[in-house]
Amino acid sequence: MDNIKSYIQHNRDRFLDELIALLKIPSVSADPAYAKDITDMANAVKMSLEKAGCDLVEICETPGYPIVYGEKIIDKKLPTILVYGHYDVQPPDPIDLWTSPPFEPIIKKTEIHPEGAIFARGSCDDKGQMYMHVKALEYMVQSDTLPCNVKFMIEGEEEVGSKSLSWFVERNQEKLKNDVILISDTGMISNQQPSITTGLRGLSYVEVEVTGANRDLHSGLYGGAVANPINVLAKMIASLHDENNHITIPGFYDNVQDLTMEERAEMAKAPFDLDAYIKALDLNDVYGEKGYVTNERNAIRPTLDVNGIWGGYTGEGAKTVIASKAFAKISMRLVPNQDWEAITELFTKHFESIAPAGVTVKVKPHHGGQGYVTPIDSIGYRAANKAYTETFGVPAIPVRSGGSIPIVALFEKELKSKTILMGFGLDSDAIHSPDEHFGIFNYLKGIETIPLFYKYFVEMSK
């Protein structure tokens, strides 16, 4: 324990400099304009794994962006841990809301991160958390304390649905064979109270298009006489929730499994300050489905949200126009037992059915994935909890996350492995938002904690 703390302290500046170098690469997977940066980032990850001590590292081509695979096999009789992460990042938009350029990392102190935090796109999601595992391997190799085999699978399409990952996993099951999968792409409650994510919501993401006339029209000459696609789209979206914020799509809740009052009581043990939550977001109150508290609404209940809406004239000044088309991007976060493809079909059928005369509607599915729940009595969970307890001084609390990592269910289906989600980010780290950041404390604490997971997983597997 003291050895790793000493190693981290001695190499602290180098660890930060290396991460900052990765964060300067704008590896945005959603925009083809960044394709070269994706390639550069994959090469940088390959080099970092080689330097950390992997005996084999390769860039594996896929139908989309490449996957970086690395391994260090010390004894085939020992357990194997498969580390998953992703090197792609969300688009930085809106740029003007960043207080510093998104791909020019800067360290700033905050109230939550008095030691400083690295502000940059991808700092927490997921370059910083992915790189903790690389540095943890470096320590174990340098100190000759690696207790088992390790494999790395770092992809470049997580932020756009991981389509090529499923293709890769299905074709490389023997290469990826493991005893447990370890992921740090989630968060924890606070820097004083660690937590382990035991549940993830699924996802269905669609884009809708409402079309009226065959061209944009003068709102004076045609207003009131033809359907306005923007007005119609707004009404259609509004109708997707009732007065209790319950989703109105027929059949949407058919497979939703309600948690027992005992399970909800266990969830409620996690520390949560509603007033602080409201203050941190500059809200005057919370909002959501009637009958559930905030930490249930964003974790164990399905949701439907508009992620973007556009149409007509949005430039400076005025232009009196009735747009020919209106668009929206809509995501539905799903709970375990809700099949994302079935939900996408239900949404499509319902949205088309509520379109009034005078417009046509198209629904374009983008991507999705299944929800996931991991047991808290597994060796992996107990090893993670023991590791957190040792480095933080208190046991971790099991929590369910509102986010989605669709590939976790894929891993269980294809590789027959359980996944342990050891996240070190915080809710306040603004992932997917302007001013995304990752605390230096969190980054270094992850490097300190991860080797202990290896140690205890091997000990408990005997």
Coordinates of N, CA and C in Angstrom, one line a residue, residues 101-288:
P101 N -10.5 26.4 -23.7 CA -10.7 25.6 -24.9 C -10.8 24.1 -24.6
P102 N -11.7 23.3 -25.2 CA -12.0 21.9 -24.8 C -10.8 21.0 -25.0
F103 N -10.0 21.3 -26.0 CA -8.8 20.5 -26.3 C -7.5 21.1 -26.0
E104 N -7.6 22.1 -25.0 CA -6.4 22.7 -24.5 C -6.4 22.5 -23.0
P105 N -6.1 21.3 -22.5 CA -6.3 21.0 -21.0 C -5.7 22.0 -20.1
I106 N -6.4 22.3 -19.1 CA -5.8 23.2 -18.1 C -6.3 22.7 -16.7
I107 N -5.4 22.8 -15.7 CA -5.7 22.4 -14.3 C -6.2 23.6 -13.5
K108 N -7.4 23.5 -12.9 CA -7.9 24.6 -12.1 C -8.5 24.0 -10.8
K109 N -8.3 24.7 -9.7 CA -8.9 24.3 -8.5 C -10.3 24.7 -8.4
T110 N -11.1 23.8 -7.8 CA -12.6 24.1 -7.6 C -12.9 23.7 -6.1
E111 N -14.1 24.1 -5.7 CA -14.6 23.8 -4.4 C -14.6 22.3 -4.1
I112 N -15.0 21.5 -5.1 CA -15.0 20.1 -4.9 C -13.6 19.5 -5.1
H113 N -12.8 20.1 -5.9 CA -11.5 19.6 -6.2 C -10.4 20.6 -5.8
P114 N -10.2 20.7 -4.5 CA -9.2 21.7 -4.0 C -7.8 21.4 -4.5
E115 N -7.5 20.1 -4.8 CA -6.2 19.7 -5.3 C -6.0 20.1 -6.8
G116 N -7.2 20.4 -7.4 CA -7.1 20.7 -8.9 C -7.9 19.7 -9.7
A117 N -8.4 20.1 -10.8 CA -9.0 19.2 -11.8 C -8.6 19.6 -13.2
I118 N -8.5 18.6 -14.0 CA -8.1 18.8 -15.4 C -9.4 19.1 -16.2
F119 N -9.4 20.3 -16.8 CA -10.6 20.7 -17.6 C -10.3 20.4 -19.1
A120 N -11.0 19.5 -19.7 CA -10.8 19.2 -21.1 C -11.9 18.2 -21.5
R121 N -12.3 18.2 -22.8 CA -13.2 17.2 -23.2 C -12.6 15.8 -23.2
G122 N -13.3 14.9 -22.5 CA -12.8 13.5 -22.4 C -12.0 13.3 -21.1
S123 N -11.8 14.3 -20.3 CA -10.9 14.1 -19.1 C -11.5 13.1 -18.2
C124 N -12.8 13.1 -18.0 CA -13.4 12.1 -17.1 C -14.0 10.9 -18.0
D125 N -14.6 11.3 -19.1 CA -15.3 10.3 -20.0 C -14.6 10.2 -21.3
D126 N -13.7 9.3 -21.5 CA -13.3 8.3 -20.5 C -11.7 8.2 -20.5
K127 N -11.1 9.2 -21.1 CA -9.6 9.1 -21.2 C -8.9 9.1 -19.9
G128 N -9.4 9.9 -18.9 CA -8.8 9.9 -17.6 C -9.0 8.6 -16.9
Q129 N -10.2 8.1 -16.9 CA -10.5 6.9 -16.2 C -9.9 5.7 -16.9
M130 N -9.8 5.7 -18.3 CA -9.2 4.6 -19.0 C -7.7 4.6 -18.7
Y131 N -7.1 5.8 -18.6 CA -5.6 5.8 -18.4 C -5.2 5.5 -17.0
M132 N -6.1 5.5 -16.0 CA -5.8 5.0 -14.7 C -5.4 3.6 -14.8
H133 N -6.1 2.8 -15.6 CA -5.8 1.4 -15.7 C -4.4 1.1 -16.4
V134 N -4.0 2.0 -17.3 CA -2.7 1.9 -17.9 C -1.6 2.1 -16.9
K135 N -1.8 3.2 -16.1 CA -0.8 3.5 -15.1 C -0.8 2.5 -14.0
A136 N -1.9 1.9 -13.7 CA -2.0 0.8 -12.6 C -1.2 -0.4 -13.1
L137 N -1.3 -0.7 -14.4 CA -0.5 -1.8 -14.9 C 1.0 -1.5 -14.9
E138 N 1.3 -0.3 -15.2 CA 2.7 0.2 -15.2 C 3.3 -0.1 -13.8
Y139 N 2.5 0.3 -12.8 CA 3.0 0.1 -11.4 C 3.2 -1.4 -11.1
M140 N 2.2 -2.2 -11.4 CA 2.3 -3.6 -11.1 C 3.4 -4.3 -11.8
V141 N 3.7 -3.9 -13.1 CA 4.8 -4.4 -13.8 C 6.2 -4.0 -13.2
Q142 N 6.3 -2.7 -12.9 CA 7.5 -2.1 -12.4 C 7.8 -2.7 -11.0
S143 N 6.8 -2.9 -10.2 CA 7.0 -3.4 -8.8 C 6.9 -5.0 -8.8
D144 N 6.7 -5.6 -9.9 CA 6.6 -7.1 -10.0 C 5.5 -7.6 -9.1
T145 N 4.4 -6.9 -9.1 CA 3.3 -7.3 -8.2 C 2.0 -7.7 -9.0
L146 N 2.1 -7.8 -10.4 CA 1.0 -8.2 -11.2 C 0.6 -9.6 -10.8
P147 N -0.6 -9.9 -10.2 CA -0.9 -11.2 -9.7 C -1.6 -12.1 -10.7
C148 N -1.9 -11.6 -11.9 CA -2.7 -12.4 -12.8 C -2.5 -11.9 -14.2
N149 N -3.2 -12.4 -15.2 CA -3.1 -12.0 -16.6 C -4.1 -10.8 -16.8
V150 N -3.7 -9.9 -17.7 CA -4.6 -8.8 -18.0 C -4.7 -8.6 -19.5
K151 N -5.8 -8.2 -19.9 CA -6.1 -7.8 -21.3 C -6.8 -6.5 -21.4
F152 N -6.5 -5.7 -22.4 CA -7.1 -4.4 -22.6 C -7.8 -4.4 -23.9
M153 N -9.0 -3.8 -23.9 CA -9.8 -3.6 -25.2 C -10.3 -2.2 -25.1
I154 N -9.6 -1.3 -25.8 CA -10.0 0.1 -25.8 C -10.5 0.5 -27.2
E155 N -11.8 1.0 -27.2 CA -12.4 1.2 -28.5 C -12.6 2.7 -28.8
G156 N -13.0 3.0 -30.0 CA -13.1 4.4 -30.5 C -14.5 4.8 -30.9
E157 N -15.5 4.0 -30.5 CA -16.9 4.3 -31.0 C -17.9 4.3 -29.8
E158 N -17.5 4.4 -28.6 CA -18.5 4.3 -27.5 C -19.5 5.4 -27.5
E159 N -19.0 6.6 -27.9 CA -19.9 7.7 -27.9 C -20.9 7.7 -29.0
V160 N -20.8 6.8 -30.0 CA -21.7 6.7 -31.1 C -22.4 5.3 -31.2
G161 N -22.3 4.6 -30.1 CA -23.1 3.3 -30.1 C -22.3 2.0 -30.1
S162 N -21.0 2.1 -30.2 CA -20.1 0.9 -30.2 C -20.5 -0.2 -31.2
K163 N -20.9 0.2 -32.4 CA -21.3 -0.8 -33.4 C -20.2 -1.7 -33.8
S164 N -19.0 -1.2 -34.0 CA -17.9 -2.1 -34.4 C -17.4 -2.9 -33.2
L165 N -17.7 -2.6 -32.0 CA -17.3 -3.4 -30.9 C -18.0 -4.7 -30.9
S166 N -19.3 -4.7 -31.1 CA -20.0 -6.0 -31.1 C -19.5 -6.9 -32.3
W167 N -19.2 -6.3 -33.4 CA -18.6 -7.0 -34.5 C -17.3 -7.6 -34.1
F168 N -16.5 -6.9 -33.3 CA -15.2 -7.4 -32.9 C -15.3 -8.4 -31.9
V169 N -16.2 -8.2 -30.9 CA -16.3 -9.2 -29.8 C -16.8 -10.5 -30.3
E170 N -17.8 -10.5 -31.2 CA -18.3 -11.8 -31.8 C -17.3 -12.6 -32.5
R171 N -16.3 -11.9 -33.1 CA -15.2 -12.6 -33.9 C -14.0 -12.9 -33.1
N172 N -13.9 -12.4 -31.9 CA -12.6 -12.6 -31.1 C -12.9 -13.1 -29.7
Q173 N -13.8 -14.1 -29.6 CA -14.2 -14.5 -28.3 C -13.0 -15.3 -27.5
E174 N -12.2 -16.0 -28.3 CA -11.1 -16.7 -27.6 C -10.0 -15.7 -27.2
K175 N -9.8 -14.7 -28.0 CA -8.8 -13.7 -27.7 C -9.2 -12.9 -26.5
L176 N -10.5 -12.7 -26.3 CA -11.0 -11.9 -25.2 C -11.4 -12.7 -24.0
K177 N -11.2 -14.0 -24.0 CA -11.6 -14.8 -22.9 C -11.0 -14.3 -21.6
N178 N -11.9 -14.3 -20.6 CA -11.5 -13.7 -19.3 C -12.3 -14.2 -18.1
D179 N -11.9 -13.8 -16.9 CA -12.7 -14.2 -15.7 C -13.6 -13.1 -15.2
V180 N -13.2 -11.9 -15.5 CA -14.0 -10.8 -15.1 C -13.7 -9.6 -16.0
I181 N -14.6 -8.7 -16.2 CA -14.4 -7.5 -17.0 C -14.4 -6.3 -16.1
L182 N -13.4 -5.4 -16.2 CA -13.3 -4.3 -15.3 C -13.4 -3.0 -16.2
I183 N -14.3 -2.1 -15.8 CA -14.6 -0.9 -16.5 C -14.6 0.3 -15.5
S184 N -14.0 1.4 -15.9 CA -14.1 2.6 -15.2 C -14.6 3.7 -16.2
D185 N -15.9 3.7 -16.3 CA -16.6 4.7 -17.2 C -17.9 5.1 -16.5
T186 N -17.8 5.1 -15.1 CA -18.9 5.5 -14.3 C -18.4 6.4 -13.2
G187 N -19.2 6.7 -12.2 CA -18.8 7.6 -11.2 C -18.9 7.0 -9.8
M188 N -18.7 7.9 -8.8 CA -18.9 7.5 -7.4 C -19.6 8.6 -6.7
I189 N -20.1 8.3 -5.5 CA -20.9 9.3 -4.8 C -20.1 10.6 -4.5
S190 N -18.9 10.4 -3.9 CA -18.1 11.6 -3.5 C -16.7 11.2 -3.3
N191 N -15.8 12.1 -3.1 CA -14.4 11.8 -2.8 C -14.2 11.2 -1.4
Q192 N -15.2 11.3 -0.6 CA -15.2 10.7 0.8 C -16.0 9.4 0.8
Q193 N -16.9 9.2 -0.1 CA -17.8 8.0 -0.1 C -17.7 7.3 -1.4
P194 N -16.9 6.3 -1.6 CA -16.9 5.6 -2.9 C -18.2 4.8 -3.1
S195 N -18.5 4.4 -4.3 CA -19.6 3.6 -4.6 C -19.3 2.7 -5.8
I196 N -20.0 1.6 -6.0 CA -19.8 0.7 -7.1 C -21.1 0.7 -7.8
T197 N -21.1 0.9 -9.1 CA -22.3 0.9 -9.9 C -22.7 -0.5 -10.2
T198 N -23.9 -0.9 -9.8 CA -24.4 -2.2 -9.9 C -25.5 -2.4 -11.0
G199 N -26.0 -1.2 -11.5 CA -27.0 -1.3 -12.5 C -26.8 -0.1 -13.5
L200 N -27.1 -0.4 -14.8 CA -27.1 0.6 -15.8 C -28.4 0.6 -16.6
R201 N -28.8 1.8 -17.0 CA -30.0 1.8 -17.8 C -29.6 1.5 -19.3
G202 N -30.6 1.0 -20.0 CA -30.4 0.8 -21.5 C -30.7 2.1 -22.2
L203 N -30.7 2.0 -23.5 CA -30.9 3.2 -24.3 C -31.5 2.9 -25.6
S204 N -32.4 3.8 -26.0 CA -32.9 3.8 -27.4 C -32.8 5.3 -27.9
Y205 N -32.1 5.5 -29.0 CA -31.9 6.8 -29.5 C -32.4 6.9 -30.9
V206 N -33.3 7.9 -31.1 CA -33.9 8.1 -32.4 C -33.9 9.5 -32.9
E207 N -34.0 9.7 -34.1 CA -34.2 11.1 -34.7 C -35.5 11.1 -35.5
V208 N -36.3 12.2 -35.3 CA -37.6 12.3 -35.9 C -37.6 13.5 -36.9
E209 N -38.4 13.3 -37.9 CA -38.5 14.4 -38.9 C -40.0 14.6 -39.3
V210 N -40.4 15.8 -39.2 CA -41.8 16.1 -39.5 C -41.8 17.1 -40.7
T211 N -42.5 16.7 -41.8 CA -42.5 17.4 -43.0 C -43.9 18.0 -43.4
G212 N -43.9 19.2 -43.7 CA -45.2 19.8 -44.1 C -45.2 20.1 -45.6
A213 N -45.2 21.4 -46.0 CA -45.1 21.7 -47.5 C -43.8 21.3 -48.1
N214 N -43.8 21.4 -49.4 CA -42.6 21.0 -50.2 C -41.5 22.1 -50.2
R215 N -41.7 23.2 -49.5 CA -40.7 24.2 -49.4 C -41.1 25.1 -48.2
D216 N -40.1 26.0 -47.8 CA -40.4 26.9 -46.7 C -41.4 28.0 -47.3
L217 N -42.3 28.4 -46.5 CA -43.4 29.3 -46.9 C -43.4 30.6 -46.1
H218 N -44.0 31.6 -46.8 CA -44.2 32.9 -46.2 C -45.2 32.8 -45.1
S219 N -44.9 33.2 -43.9 CA -45.8 32.9 -42.8 C -47.1 33.8 -42.8
G220 N -47.0 35.0 -43.6 CA -48.1 35.8 -43.7 C -49.1 35.3 -44.7
L221 N -48.6 34.7 -45.8 CA -49.4 34.2 -46.9 C -50.0 32.9 -46.6
Y222 N -49.3 32.1 -45.8 CA -49.7 30.7 -45.6 C -50.0 30.3 -44.2
G223 N -49.6 31.2 -43.2 CA -49.8 30.9 -41.8 C -51.3 30.7 -41.5
G224 N -51.6 29.7 -40.8 CA -53.0 29.4 -40.5 C -53.7 28.5 -41.5
A225 N -53.1 28.4 -42.7 CA -53.7 27.6 -43.8 C -53.1 26.3 -44.0
V226 N -51.8 26.2 -43.6 CA -51.1 24.9 -43.8 C -50.4 24.5 -42.4
A227 N -50.2 23.3 -42.3 CA -49.6 22.8 -41.0 C -48.1 23.3 -40.9
N228 N -47.8 23.8 -39.7 CA -46.4 24.2 -39.4 C -45.7 23.1 -38.7
P229 N -44.7 22.5 -39.4 CA -44.1 21.3 -38.8 C -43.4 21.5 -37.4
I230 N -43.0 22.8 -37.2 CA -42.4 23.0 -35.9 C -43.4 23.0 -34.8
N231 N -44.6 23.7 -35.1 CA -45.7 23.7 -34.1 C -46.2 22.2 -33.9
V232 N -46.3 21.5 -35.0 CA -46.8 20.1 -34.8 C -45.8 19.3 -34.0
L233 N -44.5 19.4 -34.3 CA -43.5 18.6 -33.6 C -43.5 18.9 -32.1
A234 N -43.7 20.2 -31.8 CA -43.7 20.6 -30.4 C -44.9 19.9 -29.7
K235 N -46.0 19.9 -30.3 CA -47.2 19.3 -29.7 C -47.1 17.8 -29.6
M236 N -46.5 17.2 -30.6 CA -46.3 15.7 -30.5 C -45.3 15.3 -29.4
I237 N -44.3 16.1 -29.3 CA -43.3 15.8 -28.2 C -44.0 16.0 -26.8
A238 N -44.7 17.1 -26.7 CA -45.4 17.4 -25.4 C -46.3 16.3 -25.0
S239 N -46.9 15.7 -26.0 CA -47.9 14.6 -25.7 C -47.3 13.3 -25.2
L240 N -45.9 13.2 -25.3 CA -45.3 12.0 -24.9 C -45.2 11.8 -23.4
H241 N -45.6 12.8 -22.6 CA -45.6 12.7 -21.2 C -47.0 13.2 -20.7
D242 N -47.6 12.6 -19.7 CA -48.8 13.1 -19.1 C -48.5 14.1 -18.0
E243 N -49.6 14.4 -17.2 CA -49.5 15.4 -16.2 C -48.6 14.9 -15.0
N244 N -48.4 13.6 -14.9 CA -47.5 13.1 -13.9 C -46.1 12.7 -14.4
N245 N -45.8 13.2 -15.6 CA -44.5 12.9 -16.2 C -44.3 11.4 -16.5
H246 N -45.4 10.8 -16.7 CA -45.5 9.4 -17.1 C -45.5 9.3 -18.6
I247 N -44.6 8.4 -19.2 CA -44.5 8.3 -20.6 C -45.8 7.7 -21.2
T248 N -46.3 8.3 -22.2 CA -47.6 7.9 -22.7 C -47.6 6.8 -23.9
I249 N -46.5 6.4 -24.3 CA -46.4 5.4 -25.4 C -47.0 4.1 -24.9
P250 N -48.0 3.6 -25.6 CA -48.6 2.3 -25.2 C -47.6 1.2 -25.2
G251 N -47.6 0.4 -24.1 CA -46.7 -0.7 -23.9 C -45.4 -0.4 -23.4
F252 N -45.1 0.9 -23.2 CA -43.7 1.3 -22.8 C -43.3 0.7 -21.5
Y253 N -44.2 0.6 -20.5 CA -43.9 0.1 -19.2 C -44.2 -1.4 -19.0
D254 N -44.5 -2.1 -20.0 CA -44.9 -3.5 -19.9 C -43.9 -4.4 -19.2
N255 N -42.6 -4.2 -19.5 CA -41.6 -5.0 -18.9 C -40.8 -4.4 -17.8
V256 N -41.2 -3.2 -17.4 CA -40.5 -2.5 -16.3 C -40.7 -3.3 -15.0
Q257 N -39.6 -3.6 -14.3 CA -39.7 -4.4 -13.1 C -39.6 -3.3 -11.9
D258 N -40.7 -3.2 -11.2 CA -40.6 -2.3 -10.0 C -39.8 -2.9 -8.9
L259 N -39.0 -2.1 -8.3 CA -38.2 -2.5 -7.2 C -39.1 -2.6 -5.9
T260 N -38.8 -3.5 -5.0 CA -39.5 -3.6 -3.8 C -39.2 -2.4 -2.9
M261 N -40.1 -2.2 -1.9 CA -39.8 -1.1 -1.0 C -38.5 -1.4 -0.2
E262 N -38.2 -2.6 0.0 CA -36.9 -2.9 0.7 C -35.7 -2.5 -0.1
E263 N -35.8 -2.8 -1.5 CA -34.7 -2.4 -2.4 C -34.6 -0.9 -2.5
R264 N -35.7 -0.2 -2.5 CA -35.7 1.2 -2.6 C -35.2 1.8 -1.3
A265 N -35.4 1.1 -0.2 CA -34.9 1.6 1.1 C -33.4 1.5 1.2
E266 N -32.8 0.4 0.6 CA -31.4 0.2 0.5 C -30.8 1.3 -0.4
M267 N -31.4 1.7 -1.5 CA -30.9 2.7 -2.3 C -30.9 4.1 -1.6
A268 N -31.9 4.3 -0.7 CA -32.0 5.5 0.0 C -30.9 5.7 1.0
K269 N -30.1 4.7 1.3 CA -29.0 4.8 2.3 C -27.9 5.6 1.7
A270 N -27.8 5.7 0.4 CA -26.7 6.5 -0.2 C -26.9 8.0 0.2
P271 N -25.8 8.6 0.7 CA -26.0 10.0 1.0 C -26.3 10.9 -0.1
F272 N -27.3 11.8 0.1 CA -27.8 12.7 -1.0 C -28.4 13.9 -0.4
D273 N -27.9 15.0 -0.8 CA -28.3 16.3 -0.3 C -29.1 17.0 -1.4
L274 N -30.5 17.0 -1.3 CA -31.3 17.5 -2.4 C -31.1 19.0 -2.5
D275 N -30.9 19.7 -1.4 CA -30.7 21.2 -1.5 C -29.4 21.5 -2.3
A276 N -28.4 20.7 -2.0 CA -27.1 21.0 -2.6 C -27.2 20.6 -4.1
Y277 N -28.0 19.6 -4.4 CA -28.2 19.1 -5.8 C -28.9 20.3 -6.6
I278 N -29.9 20.8 -6.0 CA -30.6 21.9 -6.7 C -29.7 23.1 -6.8
K279 N -29.0 23.4 -5.8 CA -28.1 24.6 -5.9 C -27.0 24.4 -6.9
A280 N -26.4 23.3 -7.0 CA -25.3 23.0 -7.9 C -25.8 23.2 -9.4
L281 N -27.1 23.0 -9.6 CA -27.6 23.1 -11.0 C -28.3 24.4 -11.2
D282 N -28.3 25.3 -10.2 CA -29.0 26.6 -10.4 C -30.5 26.4 -10.7
L283 N -31.1 25.4 -10.0 CA -32.6 25.2 -10.2 C -33.4 25.8 -9.1
N284 N -34.7 25.9 -9.3 CA -35.6 26.3 -8.2 C -36.3 25.1 -7.6
D285 N -36.3 23.9 -8.3 CA -36.9 22.7 -7.8 C -36.5 21.6 -8.7
V286 N -36.7 20.3 -8.3 CA -36.5 19.2 -9.1 C -37.7 18.9 -9.9
Y287 N -37.7 17.9 -10.8 CA -38.8 17.7 -11.7 C -38.7 16.2 -12.1
G288 N -39.8 15.6 -12.3 CA -39.8 14.2 -12.7 C -41.1 13.4 -12.4

